[in-house]
Coordinates of C-alpha atoms and ligand atoms in Angstrom, one line a residue:
X78 CA 0.0 0.0 0.0
X79 CA 1.1 3.6 -0.7
X80 CA 2.6 5.4 2.3
X81 CA 0.2 8.2 1.5
X82 CA -2.7 5.9 2.0
X83 CA -1.4 4.7 5.4
X84 CA -0.9 8.2 6.6
X85 CA -4.5 9.0 5.6
X86 CA -5.7 6.0 7.6
X87 CA -4.1 7.3 10.9
X88 CA -7.0 8.1 13.1
X89 CA -7.6 11.8 13.9
X90 CA -7.4 13.0 17.5
X91 CA -11.1 14.1 17.4
X92 CA -12.0 10.5 16.4
X93 CA -10.0 9.1 19.2
X94 CA -11.5 11.5 21.7
X95 CA -15.0 10.4 20.7
X96 CA -14.2 6.6 20.8
X97 CA -16.0 5.0 23.8
X98 CA -13.0 2.9 24.8
X99 CA -10.7 5.9 24.8
X100 CA -13.3 7.9 26.7
X101 CA -13.0 5.3 29.5
X102 CA -9.3 6.0 29.6
X103 CA -10.0 9.8 29.8
X104 CA -12.3 9.2 32.7
X105 CA -9.8 6.9 34.5
X106 CA -6.8 9.2 33.9
X107 CA -7.3 12.8 32.6
X108 CA -7.9 14.4 29.3
X109 CA -4.6 16.4 29.1
X110 CA -2.5 13.4 29.7
X111 CA -4.6 11.3 27.3
X112 CA -4.1 13.9 24.5
X113 CA -0.4 14.1 25.1
X114 CA 0.1 10.3 25.2
X115 CA -2.2 9.7 22.2
X116 CA -0.2 12.3 20.2
X117 CA 3.0 10.5 21.0
X118 CA 1.6 7.2 19.9
X119 CA 0.3 8.6 16.6
X120 CA 3.6 10.3 16.1
X121 CA 5.4 7.0 16.5
X122 CA 3.1 5.3 14.0
X123 CA 3.8 8.2 11.5
X124 CA 7.5 7.6 12.1
X125 CA 7.0 3.9 11.5
X126 CA 5.3 4.6 8.1
X127 CA 8.2 6.8 7.2
X128 CA 10.6 4.0 8.1
X129 CA 8.8 1.6 5.8
X130 CA 6.3 -0.1 8.1
X131 CA 4.1 -2.8 6.3
X132 CA 0.4 -2.5 6.0
X133 CA 0.0 -5.5 8.4
X134 CA 2.3 -3.8 11.0
X135 CA 0.3 -0.7 10.5
X136 CA -3.0 -2.5 11.2
X137 CA -1.5 -4.1 14.3
X138 CA -0.3 -0.7 15.6
X139 CA -3.8 0.8 15.1
X140 CA -5.6 -2.1 16.7
X141 CA -3.3 -1.9 19.7
X142 CA -3.6 1.9 20.1
X143 CA -5.9 1.6 23.2
X144 CA -3.5 -0.7 24.9
X145 CA -0.4 1.3 24.1
X146 CA -2.1 4.5 25.2
X147 CA -3.1 2.9 28.4
X148 CA 0.4 1.7 29.1
X149 CA 1.7 5.2 28.4
X150 CA -0.9 6.7 30.8
X151 CA -0.1 4.2 33.5
X152 CA 3.6 5.0 33.3
X153 CA 2.9 8.7 33.7
X154 CA 0.9 8.1 36.8
X155 CA 3.2 5.5 38.3
X156 CA 5.5 6.8 41.1
X157 CA 9.1 7.0 39.9
X158 CA 10.2 7.0 43.5
X159 CA 9.2 3.7 44.9
X160 CA 10.1 1.2 47.7
X161 CA 13.0 -1.2 47.0
X162 CA 14.1 -4.2 49.0
X163 CA 17.6 -3.7 50.3
X164 CA 19.4 -7.1 50.1
X165 CA 22.9 -5.5 50.1
X166 CA 23.4 -5.8 53.9
X167 CA 24.5 -2.2 54.0
X168 CA 22.3 -0.7 56.7
X169 CA 22.7 3.1 56.0
X170 CA 22.7 2.9 52.2
X171 CA 22.8 6.5 51.2
X172 CA 21.6 5.7 47.6
X173 CA 18.7 3.8 49.1
X174 CA 17.6 6.6 51.4
X175 CA 19.7 5.9 54.5
X176 CA 17.7 5.1 57.7
X177 CA 14.4 3.3 57.2
X178 CA 11.6 4.1 59.6
X179 CA 9.3 1.5 61.1
X180 CA 5.6 1.1 60.0
X181 CA 4.5 2.0 63.5
X182 CA 6.7 5.2 63.4
X183 CA 5.3 6.1 59.9
X184 CA 1.8 5.7 61.2
X185 CA 2.4 8.2 63.9
X186 CA 4.1 10.6 61.5
X187 CA 1.2 10.4 59.0
X188 CA -1.2 11.3 61.7
X189 CA 0.3 14.8 62.0
X190 CA 2.4 15.5 59.0
X191 CA -0.3 15.8 56.3
X192 CA -2.7 18.3 57.7
X193 CA -2.5 21.4 59.8
X194 CA -0.6 21.1 63.0
X195 CA 0.8 23.2 65.8
X196 CA 4.1 23.2 64.1
X197 CA 4.8 26.9 64.9
X198 CA 1.8 27.6 67.1
X199 CA 1.7 27.6 70.9
X200 CA -1.6 26.1 71.8
X201 CA -1.4 27.4 75.4
X202 CA -1.1 31.0 74.5
X203 CA -2.5 31.1 71.0
X204 CA 0.6 32.9 69.9
X205 CA 3.4 32.0 67.5
X206 CA 5.5 29.0 68.6
X207 CA 8.8 27.5 67.6
X208 CA 9.2 24.5 65.3
X209 CA 11.9 23.0 67.5
X210 CA 9.8 23.1 70.6
X211 CA 8.3 19.6 69.9
X212 CA 11.6 17.9 70.3
X213 CA 14.0 20.3 72.0
X214 CA 13.2 19.1 75.5
X215 CA 13.6 15.5 74.4
X216 CA 17.0 16.2 72.8
X217 CA 18.1 18.0 76.0
X218 CA 16.9 15.1 78.1
X219 CA 18.6 12.4 76.0
X220 CA 21.9 14.2 75.5
X221 CA 22.2 16.3 78.6
X222 CA 22.6 19.5 76.6
X223 CA 21.1 22.9 77.6
X224 CA 19.4 23.6 74.2
X225 CA 18.8 22.0 70.8
X226 CA 17.6 22.7 67.3
X227 CA 17.5 20.9 64.0
X228 CA 18.2 21.9 60.4
X229 CA 17.9 20.2 57.0
X230 CA 21.0 17.9 57.3
X231 CA 24.3 17.8 59.1
X232 CA 26.2 19.5 56.3
X233 CA 23.8 22.5 57.0
X234 CA 24.5 22.2 60.7
X235 CA 28.2 22.7 60.2
X236 CA 27.6 25.6 57.8
X237 CA 25.2 27.2 60.2
X238 CA 27.4 26.8 63.3
X239 CA 30.5 28.2 61.6
X240 CA 28.6 31.0 59.9
X241 CA 27.1 32.0 63.3
X242 CA 30.1 31.6 65.5
X243 CA 33.2 31.9 63.3
X244 CA 32.3 34.3 60.4
X245 CA 35.0 36.9 59.8
X246 CA 37.4 35.1 62.1
X247 CA 39.5 32.0 62.4
X248 CA 38.5 28.4 63.0
X249 CA 41.1 26.0 64.2
X250 CA 40.9 22.4 62.9
X251 CA 43.4 19.5 63.0
X252 CA 44.9 18.5 59.6
X253 CA 43.9 14.9 60.4
X254 CA 40.2 16.0 60.4
X255 CA 39.9 17.9 57.2
X256 CA 37.6 15.3 55.8
X257 CA 35.5 14.9 52.7
X258 CA 32.2 13.1 53.3
X259 CA 30.4 11.8 50.2
X260 CA 28.6 14.2 47.9
X261 CA 31.3 16.9 47.8
X262 CA 31.0 17.9 51.5
X263 CA 34.5 19.0 52.4
X264 CA 35.3 20.7 55.6
X265 CA 37.6 23.4 54.0
X266 CA 34.9 24.2 51.4
X267 CA 32.2 24.5 54.0
X268 CA 34.5 26.7 56.0
X269 CA 35.0 29.0 53.1
X270 CA 31.2 29.2 52.5
X271 CA 30.6 30.2 56.1
X272 CA 33.0 33.1 55.9
X273 CA 35.4 31.7 58.4
X274 CA 39.2 31.3 57.8
X275 CA 40.5 27.8 58.2
X276 CA 43.6 27.5 60.4
X277 CA 45.0 24.0 60.1
X278 CA 47.1 22.6 62.9
X279 CA 49.2 19.5 63.4
X280 CA 49.9 16.9 60.7
X281 CA 47.8 14.2 59.0
X282 CA 48.5 11.6 61.6
X283 CA 49.4 13.6 64.7
X284 CA 48.0 16.7 66.3
X285 CA 49.1 17.7 69.8
X286 CA 47.5 19.9 72.4
X287 CA 50.3 22.4 71.9
X288 CA 49.5 22.7 68.2
X289 CA 46.0 24.0 69.1
X290 CA 47.4 26.2 71.9
X291 CA 50.0 27.9 69.7
X292 CA 47.5 28.5 66.9
X293 CA 45.2 30.6 69.1
X294 CA 45.3 34.3 68.2
X295 CA 43.1 37.4 68.7
X296 CA 41.2 36.3 65.6
X297 CA 40.3 32.8 66.8
X298 CA 36.6 32.4 66.9
X299 CA 36.1 28.6 67.4
X300 CA 38.0 25.3 67.7
X301 CA 36.4 22.7 65.6
X302 CA 36.8 18.9 66.1
X303 CA 35.5 16.7 63.3
X304 CA 34.8 13.0 63.7
X305 CA 36.6 11.2 60.9
X306 CA 33.6 9.1 60.2
X307 CA 34.5 7.5 57.0
X308 CA 38.2 6.7 57.3
X309 CA 40.7 5.7 59.9
X310 CA 44.3 6.6 60.3
X311 CA 46.2 3.6 61.7
X312 CA 49.7 3.4 63.1
X313 CA 51.4 6.3 64.8
X314 CA 48.5 8.6 65.5
X315 CA 47.6 11.2 68.0
X316 CA 44.7 13.5 68.4
X317 CA 43.4 15.7 71.2
X318 CA 40.2 14.6 72.9
X319 CA 37.1 16.8 73.2
X320 CA 37.6 17.0 77.0
X321 CA 41.1 18.6 76.7
X322 CA 40.0 20.8 73.9
X323 CA 37.0 22.0 75.9
X324 CA 39.2 22.9 78.8
X325 CA 41.4 24.9 76.5
X326 CA 38.4 26.6 75.0
X327 CA 37.0 27.5 78.5
X328 CA 40.4 28.9 79.5
X329 CA 40.7 31.0 76.4
X330 CA 37.0 31.8 76.1
X331 CA 36.7 30.2 72.7
X332 CA 33.7 27.9 71.9
X333 CA 34.6 24.4 71.1
X334 CA 32.5 22.6 68.5
X335 CA 32.3 18.9 67.7
X336 CA 30.9 17.6 64.4
X337 CA 30.2 14.0 65.3
X338 CA 28.8 13.0 61.9
X339 CA 26.9 9.8 62.8
X340 CA 26.1 10.8 66.3
X341 CA 25.1 7.6 68.2
X342 CA 22.7 8.2 71.1
X343 CA 23.2 4.7 72.3
X344 CA 26.6 3.3 73.2
X345 CA 27.0 0.5 70.7
X346 CA 30.1 -0.9 72.5
X347 CA 27.6 -2.9 74.6
X348 CA 26.6 -4.7 71.4
X349 CA 30.1 -5.4 70.3
X350 CA 30.4 -2.5 67.9
X351 CA 33.8 -0.8 68.4
X352 CA 33.8 2.6 69.8
X353 CA 31.7 5.1 67.9
X354 CA 31.6 8.5 69.8
X355 CA 28.4 8.9 71.7
X356 CA 26.7 12.4 71.7
X357 CA 26.1 12.3 75.5
X358 CA 29.8 11.9 76.1
X359 CA 30.8 14.9 74.1
X360 CA 28.2 17.0 75.9
X361 CA 29.4 15.7 79.3
X362 CA 33.1 16.3 78.3
X363 CA 32.3 20.0 77.8
X364 CA 31.8 20.5 74.1
X365 CA 30.0 23.8 73.6
X366 CA 28.2 22.8 70.5
X367 CA 27.8 19.3 69.0
X368 CA 26.2 18.4 65.7
X369 CA 25.2 15.1 64.0
X370 CA 23.0 13.6 61.4
X371 CA 19.4 12.6 62.0
X372 CA 19.5 9.7 59.5
X373 CA 22.7 7.9 60.3
X374 CA 23.1 6.0 63.5
X375 CA 20.3 7.9 65.1
X376 CA 18.0 6.1 62.7
X377 CA 15.6 8.9 62.0
X378 CA 14.7 11.3 59.2
X379 CA 17.3 13.4 57.2
X380 CA 18.2 16.2 59.5
X381 CA 21.1 17.9 61.1
X382 CA 20.8 18.1 64.9
X383 CA 22.6 20.8 66.9
X384 CA 22.8 20.6 70.7
X385 CA 24.8 22.6 73.2
X386 CA 25.0 25.7 75.4
X387 CA 21.9 27.8 75.2
X388 CA 23.7 31.1 74.5
X389 CA 25.2 29.6 71.3
X390 CA 22.0 27.8 70.1
X391 CA 20.0 31.0 70.6
X392 CA 22.4 32.8 68.3
X393 CA 22.0 30.1 65.7
X394 CA 18.2 30.3 65.9
X395 CA 18.4 34.0 65.1
X396 CA 20.8 33.6 62.1
X397 CA 18.9 34.4 58.9
X398 CA 20.7 31.3 57.3
X399 CA 18.5 29.2 59.6
X400 CA 15.5 30.2 57.6
X401 CA 17.1 28.8 54.5
X402 CA 18.0 25.4 56.0
X403 CA 15.1 24.9 58.3
X404 CA 13.3 21.5 58.6
X405 CA 9.8 21.1 57.4
X406 CA 6.8 19.6 59.2
X407 CA 7.4 16.0 58.0
X408 CA 10.9 16.1 59.5
X409 CA 9.7 17.8 62.7
X410 CA 7.1 15.0 63.1
X411 CA 9.5 12.2 62.3
X412 CA 12.2 13.6 64.7
X413 CA 9.7 13.8 67.6
X414 CA 8.5 10.2 66.9
X415 CA 12.0 8.7 66.6
X416 CA 13.5 10.7 69.5
X417 CA 10.7 9.5 71.8
X418 CA 12.0 6.0 71.3
X419 CA 15.2 7.1 73.0
X420 CA 13.4 7.7 76.3
X421 CA 14.5 4.1 77.0
X422 CA 17.6 2.7 75.4
X423 CA 16.0 -0.7 75.3
X424 CA 13.0 0.6 73.4
X425 CA 15.3 2.4 71.0
X426 CA 17.2 -0.7 70.2
X427 CA 14.0 -2.7 69.8
X428 CA 12.0 -0.2 67.8
X429 CA 14.4 1.8 65.6
X430 CA 15.1 -0.3 62.5
X431 CA 18.8 0.9 62.1
X432 CA 19.6 -0.1 65.7
X433 CA 17.6 -3.3 65.5
X434 CA 19.5 -4.3 62.3
X435 CA 22.9 -3.4 63.9
X436 CA 22.3 -5.5 67.0
X437 CA 20.4 -8.4 65.6
X438 CA 21.8 -11.8 66.6
X439 CA 23.3 -14.3 64.1
X440 CA 20.6 -16.8 65.2
X441 CA 17.8 -14.5 64.2
X442 CA 19.5 -13.7 60.9
X443 CA 19.8 -17.5 60.3
X444 CA 16.1 -18.0 60.7
X445 CA 15.3 -15.3 58.0
X446 CA 18.0 -16.8 55.8
X447 CA 16.4 -20.2 56.1
X448 CA 13.0 -18.8 55.2
X449 CA 14.4 -17.0 52.1
X450 CA 16.3 -20.1 51.1
X451 CA 13.2 -22.3 51.4
X452 CA 11.2 -19.9 49.2
X453 CA 13.8 -19.9 46.6
X454 CA 14.3 -23.7 46.6
X455 CA 10.5 -24.2 46.3
X456 CA 10.4 -21.8 43.3
X457 CA 13.4 -23.7 41.8
X458 CA 11.5 -27.0 42.0
X459 CA 8.7 -25.7 39.8
X460 CA 11.3 -24.7 37.2
X461 CA 9.7 -21.3 37.1
X462 CA 11.5 -18.8 36.8
X463 CA 14.0 -20.5 34.5
X464 CA 17.0 -18.5 35.7
X465 CA 16.7 -20.4 39.0
X466 CA 16.1 -23.8 37.5
X467 CA 19.8 -24.9 37.5
X468 CA 20.9 -22.5 40.2
X469 CA 22.7 -23.6 43.3
X470 CA 20.9 -22.0 46.3
X471 CA 22.7 -22.1 49.7
X472 CA 22.9 -20.2 52.9
X473 CA 26.4 -18.7 53.5
X474 CA 28.2 -16.5 56.0
X475 CA 28.7 -12.9 54.9
X476 CA 29.6 -9.6 56.3
X477 CA 27.3 -6.6 56.5
X478 CA 28.4 -3.0 56.7
X479 CA 26.9 -0.1 58.6
X480 CA 27.4 2.3 55.7
X481 CA 26.5 6.0 55.4
X482 CA 30.1 6.8 56.1
X483 CA 29.8 5.3 59.6
X484 CA 32.2 2.9 61.1
X485 CA 34.0 2.1 57.9
X486 CA 36.1 -0.7 59.3
X487 CA 33.3 -2.4 61.1
X488 CA 31.9 -5.6 59.6
X489 CA 29.0 -7.4 61.1
X490 CA 28.8 -11.2 60.8
X491 CA 25.7 -11.9 58.9
X492 CA 23.8 -14.6 56.9
X493 CA 23.1 -14.4 53.2
X494 CA 21.3 -16.6 50.6
X495 CA 23.7 -17.3 47.8
X496 CA 22.3 -17.9 44.3
X497 CA 24.8 -19.3 41.9
X498 CA 23.2 -19.6 38.4
X499 CA 25.3 -22.4 37.0
X500 CA 24.5 -21.8 33.4
X501 CA 23.1 -18.3 33.4
X502 CA 25.0 -15.2 34.5
X503 CA 24.8 -13.5 37.9
X504 CA 24.9 -10.2 36.2
X505 CA 21.7 -11.0 34.3
X506 CA 20.0 -12.3 37.5
X507 CA 21.1 -9.1 39.4
X508 CA 19.5 -7.0 36.7
X509 CA 16.2 -9.0 36.7
X510 CA 16.0 -8.6 40.5
X511 CA 16.5 -4.9 40.1
X512 CA 13.6 -4.7 37.6
X513 CA 11.0 -6.5 39.7
X514 CA 7.9 -4.4 40.5
X515 CA 9.4 -4.0 44.0
X516 CA 13.0 -4.0 42.9
X517 CA 15.5 -6.1 44.9
X518 CA 19.0 -4.6 45.2
X519 CA 21.7 -7.3 45.7
X520 CA 25.4 -7.7 45.4
X521 CA 27.5 -10.1 43.3
X522 CA 30.4 -12.0 44.8
X523 CA 32.3 -14.6 42.7
X524 CA 29.7 -15.0 40.0
X525 CA 26.9 -15.5 42.5
X526 CA 24.1 -13.3 43.9
X527 CA 24.3 -12.6 47.6
X528 CA 21.1 -11.6 49.4
X529 CA 22.1 -10.5 52.9
X530 CA 19.1 -10.9 55.2
X531 CA 20.3 -8.3 57.8
X532 CA 18.7 -5.5 55.8
X533 CA 15.6 -7.5 54.8
X534 CA 12.5 -7.7 57.0
X535 CA 10.3 -10.8 57.0
X536 CA 7.8 -8.7 55.1
X537 CA 10.4 -7.9 52.4
X538 CA 10.9 -11.7 52.0
X539 CA 7.2 -12.3 51.7
X540 CA 6.9 -9.5 49.1
X541 CA 9.8 -11.0 47.2
X542 CA 8.1 -14.4 47.3
X543 CA 5.0 -13.0 45.5
X544 CA 7.2 -11.6 42.7
X545 CA 9.2 -14.8 41.9
X546 CA 6.9 -15.4 39.0
X547 CA 8.1 -12.2 37.4
X548 CA 11.7 -13.0 37.7
Ligands
LIG1372 C1 27.9 12.5 57.3 C2 28.6 13.6 57.9 C3 28.3 14.9 57.6 C4 27.2 15.3 56.7 O1 25.9 14.9 57.3 P1 24.6 14.8 56.4 O2 23.5 14.6 57.3 O3 24.8 13.7 55.4 O4 24.5 16.2 55.7 C5 29.1 15.9 58.2 N1 30.1 15.6 59.0 C6 30.5 14.3 59.3 C7 31.6 14.1 60.2 C8 29.7 13.3 58.8 O5 30.1 12.0 59.0

């Protein structure tokens, strides 16, 4: 058939809009999206004709228009941001959204975060309130600090603290602590942004008390200590603890700030995790201002938490920059919910997913690994999906990581289900898992897929089970 004749047979938009089947789609979705998707589909048929499409192919495309338009509409309405199953074993996986919250916590957050709330409204007086008021007391109670506030993330905390306390002056930092955290957060760059001048002291591996002492001048505004969260210097090292620095600061009347990064509120040493600084200890040891992330070891929403002496926190609350980095109502709600768990350390470890995952026993992990292995072996017996049919499925020991730049050397003994596709490739299986309706993110080790159950809940395993047919 002539190309011209095919072009002529392409339905007109008016005809599509009047078609009863198409009208159902318009009712189900919306007219604007329908027109735009339909136009795309007709355009691609036109391009097909230009490229030499046969009459038969043309008929096929026209007959399938309702289906292809519906698929296009569905895609437009589908959430691009969606839940995934984390089978990597990395607990604070920054690419997967760091700390997960529990369903019970989410339920409480949903009750207040959607509608109107007393976010900045004092219900006692009917006057304007403060958005930190809902969790400031809690933070003081948990950490022992005089005052507290929260901003968008911990990078913003550091920027705000330096801009409030050190702008136009000098900030002393040890050379061994001039870190870069992922995502281009470098202490020297943040320092520059804040308007403070960086004064480096000591060397990469050793910084002594006297290095700080001799760097203090008339211009010194703050002493900053940064926790080297994501790396460790081994061998001949020396650094000055926060207690000694705080004494120096008190004597010289210079505020001492500590950026703890992860900021554990529970001492994880009790659970066999080698020393990660605890916020309470820094406050007790005299730090004037301490900041840390909300979504690292704390296990809450993305936030930067700042605690310390009231006089300094008050100055930060008044800094205009605070307005630019303030938390929203979702974060305020989530912080209050998660911080309430810390009223008892036992509750915190039981109810906060990050802490639960870090402290889970090998025996409990084994049980979930056995459940997952059984599900996979049962699926294998039915020879469906085919990628599993000749795979070797076993439980193996593996090591999980905490991630998020926290405790880089720490490995947690864990259990994984190992899928070794003898004839197929692990790369192909990994990709298929990633394309499931609820994607499963795994890692590959020695041509096999490892599914570390430490970061998978039993619900995750059940959801995975329902998707095996799609694999
Ligand atoms: C992670 C980290 C930050 C940045 O915190 P975010 O909440 O990711 O912005 C800053 N300082 C240290 C020491 C960190 O470990």
